[in-house]
XYZ file of C-alpha atoms in Angstrom:
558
model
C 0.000 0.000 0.000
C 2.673 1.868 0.520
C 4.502 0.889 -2.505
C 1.254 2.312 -4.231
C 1.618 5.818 -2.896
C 5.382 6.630 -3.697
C 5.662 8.504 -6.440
C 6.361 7.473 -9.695
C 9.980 8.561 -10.549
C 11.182 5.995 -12.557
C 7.886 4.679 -14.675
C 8.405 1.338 -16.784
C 8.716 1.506 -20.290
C 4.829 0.092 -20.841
C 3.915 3.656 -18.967
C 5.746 6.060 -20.995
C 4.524 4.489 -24.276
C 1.146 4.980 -23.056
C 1.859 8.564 -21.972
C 3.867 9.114 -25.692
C 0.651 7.534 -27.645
C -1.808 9.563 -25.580
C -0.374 12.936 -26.052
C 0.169 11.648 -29.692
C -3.934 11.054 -29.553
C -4.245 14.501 -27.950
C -1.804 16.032 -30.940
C -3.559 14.858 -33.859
C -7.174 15.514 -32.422
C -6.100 19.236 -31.298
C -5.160 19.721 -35.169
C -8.046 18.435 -36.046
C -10.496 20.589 -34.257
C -7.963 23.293 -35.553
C -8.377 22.154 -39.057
C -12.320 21.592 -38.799
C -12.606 25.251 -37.191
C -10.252 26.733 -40.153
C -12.451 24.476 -42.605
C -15.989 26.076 -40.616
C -14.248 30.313 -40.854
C -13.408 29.315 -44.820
C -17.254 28.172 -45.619
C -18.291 31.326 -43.170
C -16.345 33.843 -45.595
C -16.815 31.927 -48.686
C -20.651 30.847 -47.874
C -22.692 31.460 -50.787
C -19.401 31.375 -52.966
C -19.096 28.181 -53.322
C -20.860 25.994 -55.710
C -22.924 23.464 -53.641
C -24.370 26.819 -51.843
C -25.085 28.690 -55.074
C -26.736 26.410 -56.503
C -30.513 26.843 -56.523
C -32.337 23.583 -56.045
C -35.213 25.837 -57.211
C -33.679 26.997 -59.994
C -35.670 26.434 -62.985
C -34.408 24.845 -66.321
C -35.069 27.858 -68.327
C -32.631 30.214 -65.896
C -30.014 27.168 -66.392
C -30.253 27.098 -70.260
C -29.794 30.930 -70.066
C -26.982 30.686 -68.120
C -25.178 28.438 -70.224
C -25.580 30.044 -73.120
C -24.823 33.464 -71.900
C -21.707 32.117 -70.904
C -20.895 30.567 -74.164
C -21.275 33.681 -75.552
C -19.068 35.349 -73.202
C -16.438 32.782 -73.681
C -16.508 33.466 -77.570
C -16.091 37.031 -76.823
C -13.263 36.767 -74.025
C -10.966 34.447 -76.612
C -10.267 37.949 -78.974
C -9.915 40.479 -75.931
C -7.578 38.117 -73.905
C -5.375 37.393 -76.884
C -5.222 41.794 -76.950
C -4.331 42.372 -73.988
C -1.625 39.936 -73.803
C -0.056 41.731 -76.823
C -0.909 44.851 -75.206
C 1.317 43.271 -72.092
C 4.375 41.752 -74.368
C 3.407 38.059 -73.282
C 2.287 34.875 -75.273
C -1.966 34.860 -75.751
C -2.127 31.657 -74.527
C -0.742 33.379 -71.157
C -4.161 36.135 -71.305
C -6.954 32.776 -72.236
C -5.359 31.198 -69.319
C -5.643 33.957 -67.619
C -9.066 34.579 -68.031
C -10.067 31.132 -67.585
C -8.773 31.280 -63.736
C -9.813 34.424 -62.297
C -12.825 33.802 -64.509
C -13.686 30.647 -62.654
C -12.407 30.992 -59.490
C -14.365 34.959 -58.547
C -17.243 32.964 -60.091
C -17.096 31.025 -57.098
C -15.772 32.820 -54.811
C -16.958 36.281 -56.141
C -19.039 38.362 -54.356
C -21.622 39.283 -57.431
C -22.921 36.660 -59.191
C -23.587 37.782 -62.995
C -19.811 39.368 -62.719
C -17.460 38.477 -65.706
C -13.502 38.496 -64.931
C -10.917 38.040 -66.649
C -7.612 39.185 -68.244
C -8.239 43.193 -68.599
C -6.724 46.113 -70.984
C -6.262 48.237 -67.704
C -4.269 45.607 -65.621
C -2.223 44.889 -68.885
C -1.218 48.651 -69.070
C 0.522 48.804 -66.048
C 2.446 46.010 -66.872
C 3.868 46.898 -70.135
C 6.933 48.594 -68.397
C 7.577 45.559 -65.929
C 7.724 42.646 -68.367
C 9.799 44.668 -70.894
C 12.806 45.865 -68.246
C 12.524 42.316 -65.872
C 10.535 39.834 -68.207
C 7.592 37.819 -67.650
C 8.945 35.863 -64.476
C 8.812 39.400 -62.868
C 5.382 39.823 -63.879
C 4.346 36.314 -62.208
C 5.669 37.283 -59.280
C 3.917 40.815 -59.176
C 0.412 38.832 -59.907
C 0.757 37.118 -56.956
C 1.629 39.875 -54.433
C -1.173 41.689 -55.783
C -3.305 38.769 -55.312
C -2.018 39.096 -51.222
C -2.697 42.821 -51.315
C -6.475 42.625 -52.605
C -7.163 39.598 -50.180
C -5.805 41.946 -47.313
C -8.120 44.863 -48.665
C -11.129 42.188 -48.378
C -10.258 40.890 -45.116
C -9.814 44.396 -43.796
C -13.346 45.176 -44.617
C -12.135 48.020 -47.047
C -14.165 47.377 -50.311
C -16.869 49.356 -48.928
C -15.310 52.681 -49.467
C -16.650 52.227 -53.323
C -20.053 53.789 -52.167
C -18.132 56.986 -51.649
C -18.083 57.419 -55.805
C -20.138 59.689 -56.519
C -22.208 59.068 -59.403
C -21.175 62.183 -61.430
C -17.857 59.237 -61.802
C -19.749 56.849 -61.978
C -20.670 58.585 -65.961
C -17.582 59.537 -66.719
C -16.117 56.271 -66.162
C -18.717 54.570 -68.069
C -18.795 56.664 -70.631
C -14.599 56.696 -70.814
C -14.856 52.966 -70.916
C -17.183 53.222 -73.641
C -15.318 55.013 -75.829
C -12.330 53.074 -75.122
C -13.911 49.693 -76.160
C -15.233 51.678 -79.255
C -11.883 52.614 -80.283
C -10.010 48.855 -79.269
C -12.046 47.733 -81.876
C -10.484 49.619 -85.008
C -7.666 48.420 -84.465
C -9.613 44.929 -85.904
C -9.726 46.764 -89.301
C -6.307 46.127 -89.831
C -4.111 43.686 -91.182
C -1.010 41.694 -89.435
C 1.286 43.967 -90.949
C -0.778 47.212 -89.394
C -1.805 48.509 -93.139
C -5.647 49.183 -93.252
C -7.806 46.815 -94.134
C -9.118 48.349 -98.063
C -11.400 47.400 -101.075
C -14.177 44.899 -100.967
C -12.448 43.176 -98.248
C -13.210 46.429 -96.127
C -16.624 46.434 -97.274
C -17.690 42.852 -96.291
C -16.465 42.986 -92.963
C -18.532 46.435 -92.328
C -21.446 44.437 -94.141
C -20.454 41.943 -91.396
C -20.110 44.154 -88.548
C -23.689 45.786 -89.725
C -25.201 42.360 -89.824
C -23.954 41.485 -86.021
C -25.295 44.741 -84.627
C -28.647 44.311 -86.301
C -29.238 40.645 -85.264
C -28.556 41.564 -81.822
C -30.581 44.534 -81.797
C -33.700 43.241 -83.799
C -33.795 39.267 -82.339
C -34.489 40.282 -78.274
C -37.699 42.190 -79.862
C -38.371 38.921 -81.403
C -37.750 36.426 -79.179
C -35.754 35.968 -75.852
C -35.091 32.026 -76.042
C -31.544 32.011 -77.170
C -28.869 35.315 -76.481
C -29.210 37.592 -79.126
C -24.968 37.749 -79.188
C -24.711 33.917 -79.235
C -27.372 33.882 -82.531
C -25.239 37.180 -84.356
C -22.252 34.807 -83.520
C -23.259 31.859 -84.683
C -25.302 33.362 -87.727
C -22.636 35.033 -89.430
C -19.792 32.302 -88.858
C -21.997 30.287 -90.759
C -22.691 32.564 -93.652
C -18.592 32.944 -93.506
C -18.075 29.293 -93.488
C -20.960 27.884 -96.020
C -20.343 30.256 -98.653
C -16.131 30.494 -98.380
C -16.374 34.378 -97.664
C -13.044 35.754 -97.245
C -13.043 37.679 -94.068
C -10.664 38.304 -90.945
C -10.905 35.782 -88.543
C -9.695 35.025 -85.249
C -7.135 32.662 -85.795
C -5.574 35.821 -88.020
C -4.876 37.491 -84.805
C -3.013 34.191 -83.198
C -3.045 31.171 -82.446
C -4.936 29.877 -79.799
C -4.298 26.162 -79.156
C -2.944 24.748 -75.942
C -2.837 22.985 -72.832
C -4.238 22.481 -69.491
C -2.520 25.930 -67.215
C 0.669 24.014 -65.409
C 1.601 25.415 -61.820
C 4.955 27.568 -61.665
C 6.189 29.013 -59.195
C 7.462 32.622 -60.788
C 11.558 31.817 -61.212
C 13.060 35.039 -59.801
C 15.097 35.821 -56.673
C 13.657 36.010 -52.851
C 14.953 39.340 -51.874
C 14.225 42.798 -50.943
C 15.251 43.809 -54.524
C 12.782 42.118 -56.163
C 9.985 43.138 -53.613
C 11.217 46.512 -54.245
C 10.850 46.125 -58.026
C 7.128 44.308 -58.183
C 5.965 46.022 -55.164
C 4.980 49.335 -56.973
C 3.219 47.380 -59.904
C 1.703 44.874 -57.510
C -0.046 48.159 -55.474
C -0.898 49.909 -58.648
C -2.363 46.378 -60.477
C -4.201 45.740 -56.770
C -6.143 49.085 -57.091
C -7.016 49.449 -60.624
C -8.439 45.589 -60.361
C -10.529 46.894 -57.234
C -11.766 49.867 -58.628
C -12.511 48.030 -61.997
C -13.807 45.172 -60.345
C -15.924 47.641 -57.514
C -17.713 49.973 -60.107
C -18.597 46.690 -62.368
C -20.274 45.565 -59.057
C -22.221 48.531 -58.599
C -23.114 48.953 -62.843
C -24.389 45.443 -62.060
C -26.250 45.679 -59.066
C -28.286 48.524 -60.858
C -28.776 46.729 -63.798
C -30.215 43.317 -61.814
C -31.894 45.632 -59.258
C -29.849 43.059 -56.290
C -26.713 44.055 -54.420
C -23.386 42.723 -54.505
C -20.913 42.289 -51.750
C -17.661 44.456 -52.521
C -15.439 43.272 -49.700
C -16.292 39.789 -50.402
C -15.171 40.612 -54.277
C -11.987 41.759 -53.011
C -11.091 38.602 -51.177
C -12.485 36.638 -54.367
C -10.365 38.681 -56.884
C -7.199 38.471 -54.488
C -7.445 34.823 -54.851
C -8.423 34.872 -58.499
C -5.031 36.798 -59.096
C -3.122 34.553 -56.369
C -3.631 31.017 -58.152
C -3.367 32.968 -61.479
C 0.513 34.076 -60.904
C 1.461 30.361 -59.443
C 0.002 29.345 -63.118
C 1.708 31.909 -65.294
C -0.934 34.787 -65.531
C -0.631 38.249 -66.022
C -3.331 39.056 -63.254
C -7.050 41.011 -64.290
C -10.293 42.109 -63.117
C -13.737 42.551 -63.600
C -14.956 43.275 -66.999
C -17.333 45.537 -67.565
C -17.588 44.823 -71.201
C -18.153 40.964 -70.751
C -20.000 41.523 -68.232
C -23.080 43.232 -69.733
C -22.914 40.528 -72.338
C -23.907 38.322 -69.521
C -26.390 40.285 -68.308
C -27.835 41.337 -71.038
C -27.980 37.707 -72.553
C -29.760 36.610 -69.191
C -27.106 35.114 -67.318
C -27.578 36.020 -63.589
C -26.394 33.183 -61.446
C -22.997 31.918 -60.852
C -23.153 29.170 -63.505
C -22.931 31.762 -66.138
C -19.510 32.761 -65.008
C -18.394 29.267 -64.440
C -19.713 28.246 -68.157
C -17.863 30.976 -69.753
C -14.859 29.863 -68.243
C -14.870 26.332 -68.611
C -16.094 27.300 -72.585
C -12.883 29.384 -72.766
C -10.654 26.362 -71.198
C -12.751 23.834 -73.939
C -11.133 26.099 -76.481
C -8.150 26.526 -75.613
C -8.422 22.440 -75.289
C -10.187 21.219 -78.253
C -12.090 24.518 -80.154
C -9.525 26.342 -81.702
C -9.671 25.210 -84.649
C -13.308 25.906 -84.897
C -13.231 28.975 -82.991
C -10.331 30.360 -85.180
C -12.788 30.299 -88.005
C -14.982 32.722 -86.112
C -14.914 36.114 -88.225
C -13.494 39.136 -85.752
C -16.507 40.969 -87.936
C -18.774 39.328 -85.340
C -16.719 40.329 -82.468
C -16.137 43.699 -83.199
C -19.935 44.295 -84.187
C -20.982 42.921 -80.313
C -17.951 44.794 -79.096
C -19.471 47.713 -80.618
C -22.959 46.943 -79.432
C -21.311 46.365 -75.662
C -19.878 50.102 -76.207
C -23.403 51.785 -76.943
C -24.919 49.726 -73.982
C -22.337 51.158 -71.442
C -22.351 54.735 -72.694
C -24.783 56.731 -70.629
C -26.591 58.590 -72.797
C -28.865 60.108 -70.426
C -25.560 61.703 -68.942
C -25.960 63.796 -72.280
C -29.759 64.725 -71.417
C -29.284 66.115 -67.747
C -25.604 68.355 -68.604
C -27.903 71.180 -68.545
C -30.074 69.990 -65.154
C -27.001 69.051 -63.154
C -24.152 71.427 -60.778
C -21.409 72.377 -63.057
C -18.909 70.807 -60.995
C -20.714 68.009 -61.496
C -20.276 68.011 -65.213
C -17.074 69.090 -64.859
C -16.529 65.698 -62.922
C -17.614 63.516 -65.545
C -16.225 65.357 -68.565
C -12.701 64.720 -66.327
C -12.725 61.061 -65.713
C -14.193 59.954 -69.217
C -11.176 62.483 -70.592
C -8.352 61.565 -68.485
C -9.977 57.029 -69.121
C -10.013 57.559 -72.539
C -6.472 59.581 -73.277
C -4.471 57.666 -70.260
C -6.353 54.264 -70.396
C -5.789 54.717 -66.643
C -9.350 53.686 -64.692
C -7.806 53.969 -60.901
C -6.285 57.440 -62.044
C -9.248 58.703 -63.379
C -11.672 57.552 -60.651
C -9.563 58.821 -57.934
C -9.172 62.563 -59.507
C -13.214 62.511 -59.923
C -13.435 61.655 -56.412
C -11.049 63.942 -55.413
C -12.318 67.146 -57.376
C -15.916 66.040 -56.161
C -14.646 65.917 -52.247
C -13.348 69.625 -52.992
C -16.709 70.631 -54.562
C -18.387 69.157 -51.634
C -16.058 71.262 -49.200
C -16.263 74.300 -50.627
C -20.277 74.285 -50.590
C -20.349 73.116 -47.074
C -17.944 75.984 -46.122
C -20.512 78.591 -47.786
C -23.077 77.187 -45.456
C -21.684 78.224 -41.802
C -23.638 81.047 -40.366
C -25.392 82.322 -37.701
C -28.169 83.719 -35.779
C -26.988 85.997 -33.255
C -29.305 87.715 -30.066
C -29.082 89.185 -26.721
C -31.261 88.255 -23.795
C -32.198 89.869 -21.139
C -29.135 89.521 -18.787
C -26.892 91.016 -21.685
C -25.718 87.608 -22.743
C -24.764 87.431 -26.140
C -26.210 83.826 -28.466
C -24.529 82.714 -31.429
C -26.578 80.164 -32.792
C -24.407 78.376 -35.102
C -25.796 76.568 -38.060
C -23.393 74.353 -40.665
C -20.665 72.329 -40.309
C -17.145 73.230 -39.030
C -14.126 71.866 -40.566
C -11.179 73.104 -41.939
C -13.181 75.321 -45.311
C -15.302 76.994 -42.832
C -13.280 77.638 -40.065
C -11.968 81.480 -42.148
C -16.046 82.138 -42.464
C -16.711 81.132 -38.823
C -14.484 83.166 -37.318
C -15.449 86.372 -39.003
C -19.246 85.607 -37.334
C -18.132 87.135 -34.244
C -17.752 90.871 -33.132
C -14.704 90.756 -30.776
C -14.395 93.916 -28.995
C -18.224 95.310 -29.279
C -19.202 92.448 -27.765
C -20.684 91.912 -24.098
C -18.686 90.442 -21.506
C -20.122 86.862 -21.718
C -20.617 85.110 -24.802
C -22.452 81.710 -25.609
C -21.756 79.813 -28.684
C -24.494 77.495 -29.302
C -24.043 74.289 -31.464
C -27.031 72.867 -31.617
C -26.873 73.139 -35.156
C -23.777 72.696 -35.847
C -20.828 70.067 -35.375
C -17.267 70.418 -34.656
C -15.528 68.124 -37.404
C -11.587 68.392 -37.464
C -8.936 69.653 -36.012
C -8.721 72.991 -37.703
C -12.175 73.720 -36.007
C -10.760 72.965 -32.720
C -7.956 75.240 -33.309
C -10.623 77.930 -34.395
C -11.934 77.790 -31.272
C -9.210 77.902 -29.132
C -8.022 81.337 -31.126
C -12.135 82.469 -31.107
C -11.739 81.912 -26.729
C -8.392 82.958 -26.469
C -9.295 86.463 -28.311
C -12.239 86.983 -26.257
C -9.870 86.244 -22.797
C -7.195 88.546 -23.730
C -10.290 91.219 -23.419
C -11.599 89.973 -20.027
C -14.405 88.099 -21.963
C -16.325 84.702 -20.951
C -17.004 82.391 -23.910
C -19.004 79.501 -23.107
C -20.015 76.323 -25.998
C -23.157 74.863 -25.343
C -25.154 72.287 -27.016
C -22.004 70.325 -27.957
C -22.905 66.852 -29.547
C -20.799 63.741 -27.407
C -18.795 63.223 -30.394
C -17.479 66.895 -30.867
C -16.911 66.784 -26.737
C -14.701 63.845 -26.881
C -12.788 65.421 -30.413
C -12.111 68.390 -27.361
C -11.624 66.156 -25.076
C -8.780 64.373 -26.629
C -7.355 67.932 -27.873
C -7.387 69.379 -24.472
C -3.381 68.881 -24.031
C -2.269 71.530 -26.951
C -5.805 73.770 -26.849
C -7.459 74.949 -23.977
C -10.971 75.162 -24.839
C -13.939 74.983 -22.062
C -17.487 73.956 -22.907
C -20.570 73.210 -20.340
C -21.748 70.475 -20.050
C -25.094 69.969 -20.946
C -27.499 68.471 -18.600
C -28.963 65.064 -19.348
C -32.458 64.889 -18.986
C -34.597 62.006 -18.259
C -38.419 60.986 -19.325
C -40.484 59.330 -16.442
C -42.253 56.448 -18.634
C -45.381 55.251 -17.321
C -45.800 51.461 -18.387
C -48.293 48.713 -17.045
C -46.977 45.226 -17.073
């Protein structure tokens, strides 16, 4: 008995393989709830993004059909855009169709607006014209993927949101700059490989051509809405092309488009500061204009379907769109707000449409070129040019006259400065800007007050308006300094103290008034503007009263 007591210094072998196998046991079952709880955040962020959850059980067969063959049509139009912009960006096209087949499928998932079309895009390609020519395209794999990490980051950290803060005077201008932009890609379709103009009868056909697509697509919706209108125009005159040997540019005129399945690669360049200090820029710059892009296609889509889209949940699903899509040799993209109306517009509203279109582009790439080289880039560029007079706001033209003139100002800016620069982030951002100052300066103008003297000779400014930093100048010429009595009250109950630059107007407003052996009390301070003093109270000394709370007896019967 004893014996049984001691303690256990030296255990037997038996023990301590027991001990070894149960902490073992504990090990692998603590990384399992680890895993399972990792696996149970991943569905709560990813939720309705993945395909078992967005798939309607409801659903009926005639949204399914439309799906599908919105996205068929989308695919047929990605295969001449993506080729583009990977010339545009000095790489091979098979490197834009792959491309667009992974961020394609993977924000069609994982995308927070179902409908959306992404893909490899004209603006992401821009920026990285300068990158793959100095470093080469290893340089630009590598930049993908940190800008994959950056727009993940921007989604995690709840940041998409700040989108709403466009105002929709930018909202025109960059539709309307994006119109005009796919407008003019397309002329460059009227010439041949050796960049002399297409001429002669050849020139005529393929406006005949062009003519032919737009009507089709135009007239057949009026007729009947069983099949997309684009998929028909498509279709229709590839066969006319192909029956009756027309000679005509075609697709496979541009390149070629045959290959593989996408193969994993890791980018092949050095793990160092230098290199983060070369892709780093691009990466930040790629990582906004894909936001923005991506953002305002959200919002042109959410009108358009009348249902809202999650922007921070975009962000993440773009992040890893562009994330998988530098480990696999991409050059990184966006939304598109081009394919994207195709979609809509053809009736694809769920998530299979985007997953079609990409899985029609990868079939291509696969097995289709051959037959999709034969496709006549007459077709394209006439739904290309129907996609541009969708997106163009025309009724931006109708209101010039009914709108501020900063307004119009605004959107005359960022159509200009999309159009000459190609440069969406740019453009948005300066609209934004110029509309914040616009805002500002008609806010400032707004700052008054009412001003009377009671019976004890107490002198009321009732202040009305915001103060901030354009009013403060305004504000402080309100007040008569020396003609006025010895106690002051400033009253704020219309009004709000916003910034710093109003607390420092106040402090020079008291400080005036002591220097002349003159009380200045604030009253009617909201709690947020008291604890903006509060917090300033260390380099201003500024006293207010504080209001006193008052309470409502409530009479209530159980």
């Amino acid at each position: 008995m004893e014996n049984s007591l001691e303690p256990l210094n030296n255990p037997p072998k038996s023990y301590l393989v027991d001990i070894q196998f149960t902490t073992t046991r504990r090990v692998r079952f603590s990384l399992k709830i680890i895993i399972f709880r990792i696996y149970l955040n991943f569905l709560m962020i990813f939720n309705d993004g993945l395909i078992i959850m967005s798939f309607n059980l409801k659903m009926n067969k005639l949204t399914i059909k439309n799906d599908v063959l919105s996205g068929i049509t989308v695919a047929l139009a990605l295969v001449p855009e993506a080729v583009a912009f990977s010339i545009i960006a000095n790489v091979s096209p098979l490197v834009g169709l792959y491309t667009a087949f992974i961020i394609g499928l993977i924000t069609s998932i994982m995308g927070g607006r179902p409908g959306m079309i992404s893909g490899a895009a004209g603006s992401v390609a821009v920026v990285v014209v300068a990158l793959v020519v100095q470093h080469g395209p290893e340089y630009l794999f590598a930049a993908v993927v940190l800008m994959g990490i950056i727009q993940m980051a921007i989604g995690f950290l709840k940041l998409g949101k700040f989108v709403r803060l466009v105002p929709h005077a930018v909202m025109f201008g960059f539709l309307n700059g994006l119109a005009i932009i796919i407008f003019l890609s397309q002329i460059a379709q009227f010439k041949m490989p050796d960049g002399s103009w297409i001429t002669g009868p050849t020139l005529w056909i393929m406006l005949g051509f062009v003519a032919l697509t737009m009507a089709i697509i135009y007239l057949l919706p009026k007729v009947t809405k069983a099949v997309p209108a684009a998929l028909t125009a498509i279709v229709a005159v590839s066969a006319i092309t192909i029956i009756f040997q027309i000679s005509t540019k075609t697709v496979g005129d541009i390149a070629s488009i045959s290959g593989g399945f996408p193969a994993f690669h890791i980018p092949l360049v050095p793990l160092n500061l230098e290199t983060l200090q070369i892709i780093l820029p691009y990466s930040i710059i790629m990582a906004l204009v894909g936001l923005i892009e991506s953002l305002l296609t959200l919002n042109i889509i959410d009108e358009m379907t009348e249902t809202r889209g999650r922007g921070n949940k975009e962000s993440i699903g773009q992040g890893v769109a562009n994330l998988v899509c530098g480990f696999f040799g991409g050059m990184g993209g966006c939304a598109m707000v081009g394919q994207s109306i195709i979609n809509i517009t053809s009736g694809g509203r769920t998530r299979i449409s985007g997953i079609a279109a990409a899985m029609g582009l990868l079939i291509v790439i696969l097995a289709g070129s051959s037959l999709v080289e034969k496709i006549p880039m007459a077709a394209l560029v006439g739904l290309m040019f129907m996609v541009s007079i969708g997106t163009f706001e025309w009724t931006s033209l109708k209101i010039i006259k009914k709108v501020p003139r900063t307004d119009v100002v605004v959107m005359i800016t960022v159509a200009s400065i999309t159009v000459l620069f190609n440069n969406l982030a740019v453009a948005v951002i300066i609209g934004v800007i110029i509309s914040a100052l616009a805002f500002a300066w008609e806010s400032a103008k707004r700052i008054n007050a009412k001003v009377t003297i009671d019976e004890n000779q107490v002198k009321h400014y009732e202040i009305s308006g915001p103060l901030f930093f354009g009013s403060v100048t305004a504000f402080k010429e309100i007040f008569d300094y020396s003609n006025d009595p010895d106690e002051i009250v400033i009253d704020f109950s219309e009004s709000a103290v916003r910034d710093h630059s109003a607390i420092e107007a106040l402090d020079t407003i008291t400080k005036k008034y002591a220097k002349l052996g003159k009380k200045v009390r604030l009253i009617h301070l909201r709690q947020d503007c008291r604890l903006l003093l509060d917090n300033a109270s260390e380099i201003i000394d500024v006293n207010y009263w504080e209001d006193p709370n008052y309470k409502i007896p409530l009479n209530q019967l159980d």
